[in-house]
Amino acid sequence: MLKDMASGAKEDGRETAGAGAGPGGGAGVAPAGKARRAPAGAAVLREDVTEAIRAAVFAELAAVGYGRMSIEGVARRAGVGKTAVYRRWRSKLHLVLDLVSEIALQGLPAPDTGSLETDLHLLYEVASRALRHPAASQIVPDLFAEAARNPDLQEALEKALREAQRSVAQGVVDAAATRGEIRADLDRDLALDLITGPLYWRVLVVRTSTHRAYPAALAKTVAAGLRGA
C-alpha cells in the first residue's frame, strides 16, 4: 500500500501544474524581492502519460485478455503509478470501454463517392485492414466473449459499434436512398445488418483471411442485395 501511494505521489508530482509549494510540501514564503507564485491549480493530465497508458491497455488485452487484465498490470506496463490510471478512468471497465469507443470512432471513413457500391468498397477496404491487425484480431473476439458474462461490457460494446461503425453505414444507406439507388422506405436495421455483418463474421468469427479482391466483391454483392430489397 505504501509503495502504491509513493508511486502515485511521484506521478502526481509529474502531472500537476505545480505552484507555490515550499520544501516539505508547505505553501512556502516567497523570498524578498521575488514575485509570489500563483496558488497550485488542478492536476494537468499529461498527454504522453495518457498515451502510454492507452498503449499499455492494448498490450495487456492482447497478452492476458480482459478477464485477467488489471489496473496494476496496465500501470506497470505503462511505467506509471496506479494513481495516474485512476485519475483518468475510475475502473478497468471504464478504461476499456472508453478506448474501445474511441477506436471504433477512428479510422472509418464517411464515404460519399456518389455510388453505393464504391462507398461500400471504400468502407470495407478500411475496415478489413483494421480488423486484420494482430491486436484487433486478438482483442475484439476476447472482448465479445467476455461480454457474454458481463452485461455492462456487452451493453457498452453494442453501443460503441452502433454509434460508430453503424453510424457510418447509416450514412451510406441514407446517401444511396437520396440518390435513388435504393428504396427510401428500405428497412434501415436490415440494411445495416447486411452491410456490417458479413465482414465481421468472416474476420472475427470464422477467422477466414480476406484476399485483396474480397472488399470489392463484398461491396458488389451487398450493393446488389440492397438495390433489390
PDB file of C-alpha atoms in Angstrom:
ATOM      1  CA  MET A   1       0.000   0.000   0.000  1.00  0.00           C
ATOM      2  CA  LEU A   2       2.765   2.443   0.948  1.00  0.00           C
ATOM      3  CA  LYS A   3       4.580   1.581  -2.254  1.00  0.00           C
ATOM      4  CA  ASP A   4       1.451   2.330  -4.309  1.00  0.00           C
ATOM      5  CA  MET A   5       0.959   5.624  -2.502  1.00  0.00           C
ATOM      6  CA  ALA A   6       4.551   6.583  -3.121  1.00  0.00           C
ATOM      7  CA  SER A   7       4.262   5.680  -6.785  1.00  0.00           C
ATOM      8  CA  GLY A   8       1.059   7.653  -7.095  1.00  0.00           C
ATOM      9  CA  ALA A   9       2.585  10.627  -5.337  1.00  0.00           C
ATOM     10  CA  LYS A  10       5.510  10.557  -7.763  1.00  0.00           C
ATOM     11  CA  GLU A  11       3.093  10.530 -10.683  1.00  0.00           C
ATOM     12  CA  ASP A  12       1.134  13.373  -9.091  1.00  0.00           C
ATOM     13  CA  GLY A  13       4.313  15.395  -8.979  1.00  0.00           C
ATOM     14  CA  ARG A  14       4.969  14.827 -12.673  1.00  0.00           C
ATOM     15  CA  GLU A  15       1.473  15.782 -13.750  1.00  0.00           C
ATOM     16  CA  THR A  16       0.289  18.597 -11.509  1.00  0.00           C
ATOM     17  CA  ALA A  17       0.503  22.130 -12.755  1.00  0.00           C
ATOM     18  CA  GLY A  18       2.644  22.751  -9.696  1.00  0.00           C
ATOM     19  CA  ALA A  19       2.894  26.065  -7.904  1.00  0.00           C
ATOM     20  CA  GLY A  20       3.987  27.649  -4.711  1.00  0.00           C
ATOM     21  CA  ALA A  21       4.936  24.536  -2.754  1.00  0.00           C
ATOM     22  CA  GLY A  22       7.848  25.031  -0.458  1.00  0.00           C
ATOM     23  CA  PRO A  23      10.151  22.364   0.961  1.00  0.00           C
ATOM     24  CA  GLY A  24       8.212  19.524   2.508  1.00  0.00           C
ATOM     25  CA  GLY A  25       5.077  20.328   0.551  1.00  0.00           C
ATOM     26  CA  GLY A  26       4.154  23.512   2.520  1.00  0.00           C
ATOM     27  CA  ALA A  27       2.871  26.699   0.945  1.00  0.00           C
ATOM     28  CA  GLY A  28       6.295  28.307   1.279  1.00  0.00           C
ATOM     29  CA  VAL A  29       7.145  32.017   1.552  1.00  0.00           C
ATOM     30  CA  ALA A  30       8.402  33.897  -1.469  1.00  0.00           C
ATOM     31  CA  PRO A  31      11.926  35.307  -0.959  1.00  0.00           C
ATOM     32  CA  ALA A  32      12.157  39.071  -0.642  1.00  0.00           C
ATOM     33  CA  GLY A  33      12.171  40.849  -3.958  1.00  0.00           C
ATOM     34  CA  LYS A  34      10.639  37.921  -5.852  1.00  0.00           C
ATOM     35  CA  ALA A  35       7.053  37.648  -7.003  1.00  0.00           C
ATOM     36  CA  ARG A  36       4.903  35.099  -5.220  1.00  0.00           C
ATOM     37  CA  ARG A  37       3.820  32.148  -7.367  1.00  0.00           C
ATOM     38  CA  ALA A  38       0.170  31.623  -8.171  1.00  0.00           C
ATOM     39  CA  PRO A  39      -1.640  29.062  -5.990  1.00  0.00           C
ATOM     40  CA  ALA A  40      -1.453  25.493  -7.168  1.00  0.00           C
ATOM     41  CA  GLY A  41      -4.268  24.516  -9.504  1.00  0.00           C
ATOM     42  CA  ALA A  42      -5.798  21.239 -10.552  1.00  0.00           C
ATOM     43  CA  ALA A  43      -3.639  18.443 -11.883  1.00  0.00           C
ATOM     44  CA  VAL A  44      -2.707  18.666 -15.531  1.00  0.00           C
ATOM     45  CA  LEU A  45      -3.056  15.335 -17.293  1.00  0.00           C
ATOM     46  CA  ARG A  46      -0.015  14.899 -19.460  1.00  0.00           C
ATOM     47  CA  GLU A  47      -0.820  13.603 -22.910  1.00  0.00           C
ATOM     48  CA  ASP A  48       2.325  11.475 -23.130  1.00  0.00           C
ATOM     49  CA  VAL A  49       1.319   9.678 -19.919  1.00  0.00           C
ATOM     50  CA  THR A  50      -2.207   9.158 -21.254  1.00  0.00           C
ATOM     51  CA  GLU A  51      -0.865   7.717 -24.498  1.00  0.00           C
ATOM     52  CA  ALA A  52       1.496   5.400 -22.598  1.00  0.00           C
ATOM     53  CA  ILE A  53      -1.489   4.084 -20.621  1.00  0.00           C
ATOM     54  CA  ARG A  54      -3.547   3.597 -23.795  1.00  0.00           C
ATOM     55  CA  ALA A  55      -0.753   1.599 -25.418  1.00  0.00           C
ATOM     56  CA  ALA A  56      -0.357  -0.457 -22.244  1.00  0.00           C
ATOM     57  CA  VAL A  57      -4.074  -1.295 -22.188  1.00  0.00           C
ATOM     58  CA  PHE A  58      -3.991  -2.708 -25.710  1.00  0.00           C
ATOM     59  CA  ALA A  59      -0.815  -4.641 -24.953  1.00  0.00           C
ATOM     60  CA  GLU A  60      -2.345  -6.078 -21.771  1.00  0.00           C
ATOM     61  CA  LEU A  61      -5.581  -7.025 -23.524  1.00  0.00           C
ATOM     62  CA  ALA A  62      -3.648  -8.795 -26.259  1.00  0.00           C
ATOM     63  CA  ALA A  63      -1.382 -10.546 -23.760  1.00  0.00           C
ATOM     64  CA  VAL A  64      -3.760 -11.647 -20.990  1.00  0.00           C
ATOM     65  CA  GLY A  65      -7.311 -10.786 -22.072  1.00  0.00           C
ATOM     66  CA  TYR A  66      -9.916  -8.657 -20.344  1.00  0.00           C
ATOM     67  CA  GLY A  67     -10.627 -11.128 -17.556  1.00  0.00           C
ATOM     68  CA  ARG A  68      -7.023 -11.176 -16.295  1.00  0.00           C
ATOM     69  CA  MET A  69      -6.211  -7.565 -17.092  1.00  0.00           C
ATOM     70  CA  SER A  70      -5.726  -5.341 -14.054  1.00  0.00           C
ATOM     71  CA  ILE A  71      -5.096  -1.669 -13.380  1.00  0.00           C
ATOM     72  CA  GLU A  72      -1.865  -2.695 -11.677  1.00  0.00           C
ATOM     73  CA  GLY A  73      -0.705  -4.537 -14.791  1.00  0.00           C
ATOM     74  CA  VAL A  74      -1.571  -1.630 -17.045  1.00  0.00           C
ATOM     75  CA  ALA A  75       0.226   0.838 -14.787  1.00  0.00           C
ATOM     76  CA  ARG A  76       3.296  -1.393 -14.576  1.00  0.00           C
ATOM     77  CA  ARG A  77       3.452  -1.812 -18.352  1.00  0.00           C
ATOM     78  CA  ALA A  78       2.990   1.940 -18.874  1.00  0.00           C
ATOM     79  CA  GLY A  79       5.671   2.780 -16.315  1.00  0.00           C
ATOM     80  CA  VAL A  80       3.354   4.910 -14.167  1.00  0.00           C
ATOM     81  CA  GLY A  81       1.666   4.677 -10.799  1.00  0.00           C
ATOM     82  CA  LYS A  82      -1.877   3.386 -10.380  1.00  0.00           C
ATOM     83  CA  THR A  83      -2.923   6.913  -9.440  1.00  0.00           C
ATOM     84  CA  ALA A  84      -2.180   8.074 -12.968  1.00  0.00           C
ATOM     85  CA  VAL A  85      -4.603   5.477 -14.340  1.00  0.00           C
ATOM     86  CA  TYR A  86      -7.334   6.126 -11.786  1.00  0.00           C
ATOM     87  CA  ARG A  87      -7.078   9.861 -12.376  1.00  0.00           C
ATOM     88  CA  ARG A  88      -8.254   9.232 -15.932  1.00  0.00           C
ATOM     89  CA  TRP A  89     -10.570   6.220 -15.549  1.00  0.00           C
ATOM     90  CA  ARG A  90     -12.344   5.073 -12.419  1.00  0.00           C
ATOM     91  CA  SER A  91     -12.268   1.342 -13.201  1.00  0.00           C
ATOM     92  CA  LYS A  92     -10.966  -1.293 -15.584  1.00  0.00           C
ATOM     93  CA  LEU A  93     -14.349  -1.437 -17.279  1.00  0.00           C
ATOM     94  CA  HIS A  94     -14.487   2.313 -17.896  1.00  0.00           C
ATOM     95  CA  LEU A  95     -10.904   2.298 -19.146  1.00  0.00           C
ATOM     96  CA  VAL A  96     -11.551  -0.430 -21.714  1.00  0.00           C
ATOM     97  CA  LEU A  97     -14.920   0.945 -22.791  1.00  0.00           C
ATOM     98  CA  ASP A  98     -13.518   4.415 -23.332  1.00  0.00           C
ATOM     99  CA  LEU A  99     -10.718   3.106 -25.510  1.00  0.00           C
ATOM    100  CA  VAL A 100     -12.972   0.739 -27.448  1.00  0.00           C
ATOM    101  CA  SER A 101     -15.417   3.561 -28.155  1.00  0.00           C
ATOM    102  CA  GLU A 102     -12.630   5.871 -29.251  1.00  0.00           C
ATOM    103  CA  ILE A 103     -11.063   3.306 -31.567  1.00  0.00           C
ATOM    104  CA  ALA A 104     -14.456   2.446 -33.013  1.00  0.00           C
ATOM    105  CA  LEU A 105     -14.915   6.077 -33.979  1.00  0.00           C
ATOM    106  CA  GLN A 106     -11.482   6.371 -35.577  1.00  0.00           C
ATOM    107  CA  GLY A 107     -10.244   5.171 -38.897  1.00  0.00           C
ATOM    108  CA  LEU A 108     -13.561   4.544 -40.622  1.00  0.00           C
ATOM    109  CA  PRO A 109     -14.342   6.945 -43.452  1.00  0.00           C
ATOM    110  CA  ALA A 110     -17.705   8.503 -44.076  1.00  0.00           C
ATOM    111  CA  PRO A 111     -17.642   7.741 -47.806  1.00  0.00           C
ATOM    112  CA  ASP A 112     -19.590   9.818 -50.292  1.00  0.00           C
ATOM    113  CA  THR A 113     -18.304   8.815 -53.713  1.00  0.00           C
ATOM    114  CA  GLY A 114     -21.625   9.157 -55.478  1.00  0.00           C
ATOM    115  CA  SER A 115     -22.202   5.414 -55.755  1.00  0.00           C
ATOM    116  CA  LEU A 116     -23.468   2.856 -53.253  1.00  0.00           C
ATOM    117  CA  GLU A 117     -21.070   0.175 -54.457  1.00  0.00           C
ATOM    118  CA  THR A 118     -17.969   2.375 -54.343  1.00  0.00           C
ATOM    119  CA  ASP A 119     -18.993   3.760 -50.942  1.00  0.00           C
ATOM    120  CA  LEU A 120     -19.211   0.202 -49.626  1.00  0.00           C
ATOM    121  CA  HIS A 121     -15.921  -0.741 -51.265  1.00  0.00           C
ATOM    122  CA  LEU A 122     -14.106   2.095 -49.502  1.00  0.00           C
ATOM    123  CA  LEU A 123     -15.745   1.227 -46.203  1.00  0.00           C
ATOM    124  CA  TYR A 124     -14.789  -2.450 -46.482  1.00  0.00           C
ATOM    125  CA  GLU A 125     -11.212  -1.670 -47.519  1.00  0.00           C
ATOM    126  CA  VAL A 126     -10.550   0.375 -44.393  1.00  0.00           C
ATOM    127  CA  ALA A 127     -12.495  -1.877 -42.015  1.00  0.00           C
ATOM    128  CA  SER A 128     -10.861  -5.073 -43.260  1.00  0.00           C
ATOM    129  CA  ARG A 129      -7.379  -3.606 -42.793  1.00  0.00           C
ATOM    130  CA  ALA A 130      -8.249  -2.556 -39.248  1.00  0.00           C
ATOM    131  CA  LEU A 131      -9.744  -5.934 -38.356  1.00  0.00           C
ATOM    132  CA  ARG A 132      -6.759  -7.829 -39.773  1.00  0.00           C
ATOM    133  CA  HIS A 133      -4.403  -6.039 -37.400  1.00  0.00           C
ATOM    134  CA  PRO A 134      -2.941  -8.615 -34.960  1.00  0.00           C
ATOM    135  CA  ALA A 135      -4.045  -6.646 -31.909  1.00  0.00           C
ATOM    136  CA  ALA A 136      -7.615  -6.304 -33.153  1.00  0.00           C
ATOM    137  CA  SER A 137      -7.833  -9.966 -34.132  1.00  0.00           C
ATOM    138  CA  GLN A 138      -6.853 -10.925 -30.570  1.00  0.00           C
ATOM    139  CA  ILE A 139      -8.630  -8.238 -28.563  1.00  0.00           C
ATOM    140  CA  VAL A 140     -12.029  -7.935 -30.228  1.00  0.00           C
ATOM    141  CA  PRO A 141     -13.040 -11.642 -30.024  1.00  0.00           C
ATOM    142  CA  ASP A 142     -11.886 -11.743 -26.395  1.00  0.00           C
ATOM    143  CA  LEU A 143     -13.970  -8.690 -25.513  1.00  0.00           C
ATOM    144  CA  PHE A 144     -17.067 -10.165 -27.124  1.00  0.00           C
ATOM    145  CA  ALA A 145     -16.525 -13.448 -25.283  1.00  0.00           C
ATOM    146  CA  GLU A 146     -16.173 -11.550 -22.010  1.00  0.00           C
ATOM    147  CA  ALA A 147     -19.276  -9.511 -22.843  1.00  0.00           C
ATOM    148  CA  ALA A 148     -21.349 -12.697 -22.713  1.00  0.00           C
ATOM    149  CA  ARG A 149     -20.521 -12.818 -18.984  1.00  0.00           C
ATOM    150  CA  ASN A 150     -20.519  -9.068 -18.316  1.00  0.00           C
ATOM    151  CA  PRO A 151     -23.770  -7.217 -19.095  1.00  0.00           C
ATOM    152  CA  ASP A 152     -22.158  -3.791 -18.664  1.00  0.00           C
ATOM    153  CA  LEU A 153     -19.423  -4.632 -21.138  1.00  0.00           C
ATOM    154  CA  GLN A 154     -21.929  -6.128 -23.561  1.00  0.00           C
ATOM    155  CA  GLU A 155     -24.126  -3.034 -23.471  1.00  0.00           C
ATOM    156  CA  ALA A 156     -21.174  -0.705 -23.966  1.00  0.00           C
ATOM    157  CA  LEU A 157     -19.698  -2.732 -26.832  1.00  0.00           C
ATOM    158  CA  GLU A 158     -23.026  -2.796 -28.612  1.00  0.00           C
ATOM    159  CA  LYS A 159     -23.390   0.946 -28.100  1.00  0.00           C
ATOM    160  CA  ALA A 160     -19.879   1.622 -29.390  1.00  0.00           C
ATOM    161  CA  LEU A 161     -20.499  -0.397 -32.536  1.00  0.00           C
ATOM    162  CA  ARG A 162     -23.954   1.046 -33.047  1.00  0.00           C
ATOM    163  CA  GLU A 163     -22.795   4.639 -32.651  1.00  0.00           C
ATOM    164  CA  ALA A 164     -19.583   4.250 -34.625  1.00  0.00           C
ATOM    165  CA  GLN A 165     -19.447   1.661 -37.402  1.00  0.00           C
ATOM    166  CA  ARG A 166     -23.212   1.529 -37.801  1.00  0.00           C
ATOM    167  CA  SER A 167     -23.450   5.317 -37.906  1.00  0.00           C
ATOM    168  CA  VAL A 168     -21.060   5.302 -40.866  1.00  0.00           C
ATOM    169  CA  ALA A 169     -23.084   2.563 -42.559  1.00  0.00           C
ATOM    170  CA  GLN A 170     -26.228   4.583 -41.877  1.00  0.00           C
ATOM    171  CA  GLY A 171     -24.693   7.471 -43.800  1.00  0.00           C
ATOM    172  CA  VAL A 172     -24.003   5.178 -46.761  1.00  0.00           C
ATOM    173  CA  VAL A 173     -27.610   3.932 -46.743  1.00  0.00           C
ATOM    174  CA  ASP A 174     -29.081   7.433 -46.416  1.00  0.00           C
ATOM    175  CA  ALA A 175     -26.925   8.758 -49.265  1.00  0.00           C
ATOM    176  CA  ALA A 176     -27.948   5.835 -51.502  1.00  0.00           C
ATOM    177  CA  ALA A 177     -31.614   6.443 -50.715  1.00  0.00           C
ATOM    178  CA  THR A 178     -31.237  10.138 -51.515  1.00  0.00           C
ATOM    179  CA  ARG A 179     -29.668   9.278 -54.887  1.00  0.00           C
ATOM    180  CA  GLY A 180     -32.495   6.861 -55.596  1.00  0.00           C
ATOM    181  CA  GLU A 181     -30.228   3.779 -55.664  1.00  0.00           C
ATOM    182  CA  ILE A 182     -32.297   2.029 -53.009  1.00  0.00           C
ATOM    183  CA  ARG A 183     -35.858   2.371 -51.757  1.00  0.00           C
ATOM    184  CA  ALA A 184     -36.390   5.261 -49.382  1.00  0.00           C
ATOM    185  CA  ASP A 185     -38.532   3.029 -47.150  1.00  0.00           C
ATOM    186  CA  LEU A 186     -35.967   0.206 -47.010  1.00  0.00           C
ATOM    187  CA  ASP A 187     -35.747  -1.337 -43.535  1.00  0.00           C
ATOM    188  CA  ARG A 188     -32.736   0.508 -42.103  1.00  0.00           C
ATOM    189  CA  ASP A 189     -31.874  -2.086 -39.452  1.00  0.00           C
ATOM    190  CA  LEU A 190     -31.923  -4.863 -42.024  1.00  0.00           C
ATOM    191  CA  ALA A 191     -29.748  -2.805 -44.381  1.00  0.00           C
ATOM    192  CA  LEU A 192     -27.227  -2.068 -41.634  1.00  0.00           C
ATOM    193  CA  ASP A 193     -27.081  -5.736 -40.666  1.00  0.00           C
ATOM    194  CA  LEU A 194     -26.405  -6.662 -44.272  1.00  0.00           C
ATOM    195  CA  ILE A 195     -23.648  -4.043 -44.589  1.00  0.00           C
ATOM    196  CA  THR A 196     -21.793  -4.648 -41.344  1.00  0.00           C
ATOM    197  CA  GLY A 197     -22.419  -8.338 -40.702  1.00  0.00           C
ATOM    198  CA  PRO A 198     -20.514 -10.259 -43.407  1.00  0.00           C
ATOM    199  CA  LEU A 199     -17.083  -8.710 -42.819  1.00  0.00           C
ATOM    200  CA  TYR A 200     -17.222  -9.143 -39.032  1.00  0.00           C
ATOM    201  CA  TRP A 201     -18.414 -12.704 -39.425  1.00  0.00           C
ATOM    202  CA  ARG A 202     -15.601 -13.617 -41.793  1.00  0.00           C
ATOM    203  CA  VAL A 203     -12.745 -11.882 -39.988  1.00  0.00           C
ATOM    204  CA  LEU A 204     -13.687 -12.181 -36.312  1.00  0.00           C
ATOM    205  CA  VAL A 205     -15.940 -15.225 -36.015  1.00  0.00           C
ATOM    206  CA  VAL A 206     -14.796 -17.818 -38.529  1.00  0.00           C
ATOM    207  CA  ARG A 207     -11.391 -16.084 -38.831  1.00  0.00           C
ATOM    208  CA  THR A 208     -11.028 -16.560 -42.551  1.00  0.00           C
ATOM    209  CA  SER A 209      -8.485 -14.305 -44.204  1.00  0.00           C
ATOM    210  CA  THR A 210      -9.707 -11.770 -46.733  1.00  0.00           C
ATOM    211  CA  HIS A 211      -7.936 -11.734 -50.102  1.00  0.00           C
ATOM    212  CA  ARG A 212      -7.260  -8.480 -51.936  1.00  0.00           C
ATOM    213  CA  ALA A 213     -10.369  -8.721 -54.126  1.00  0.00           C
ATOM    214  CA  TYR A 214     -12.716  -9.515 -51.231  1.00  0.00           C
ATOM    215  CA  PRO A 215     -13.777  -5.923 -50.289  1.00  0.00           C
ATOM    216  CA  ALA A 216     -14.726  -5.164 -53.904  1.00  0.00           C
ATOM    217  CA  ALA A 217     -16.596  -8.461 -54.292  1.00  0.00           C
ATOM    218  CA  LEU A 218     -18.415  -7.967 -50.997  1.00  0.00           C
ATOM    219  CA  ALA A 219     -19.344  -4.387 -51.929  1.00  0.00           C
ATOM    220  CA  LYS A 220     -20.756  -5.517 -55.268  1.00  0.00           C
ATOM    221  CA  THR A 221     -22.832  -8.286 -53.686  1.00  0.00           C
ATOM    222  CA  VAL A 222     -24.167  -6.172 -50.813  1.00  0.00           C
ATOM    223  CA  ALA A 223     -24.999  -3.255 -53.106  1.00  0.00           C
ATOM    224  CA  ALA A 224     -26.935  -5.591 -55.407  1.00  0.00           C
ATOM    225  CA  GLY A 225     -28.812  -7.008 -52.425  1.00  0.00           C
ATOM    226  CA  LEU A 226     -29.760  -3.576 -51.132  1.00  0.00           C
ATOM    227  CA  ARG A 227     -30.886  -2.391 -54.561  1.00  0.00           C
ATOM    228  CA  GLY A 228     -33.080  -5.450 -54.987  1.00  0.00           C
ATOM    229  CA  ALA A 229     -34.537  -5.425 -51.483  1.00  0.00           C
TER     230      ALA A 229
END
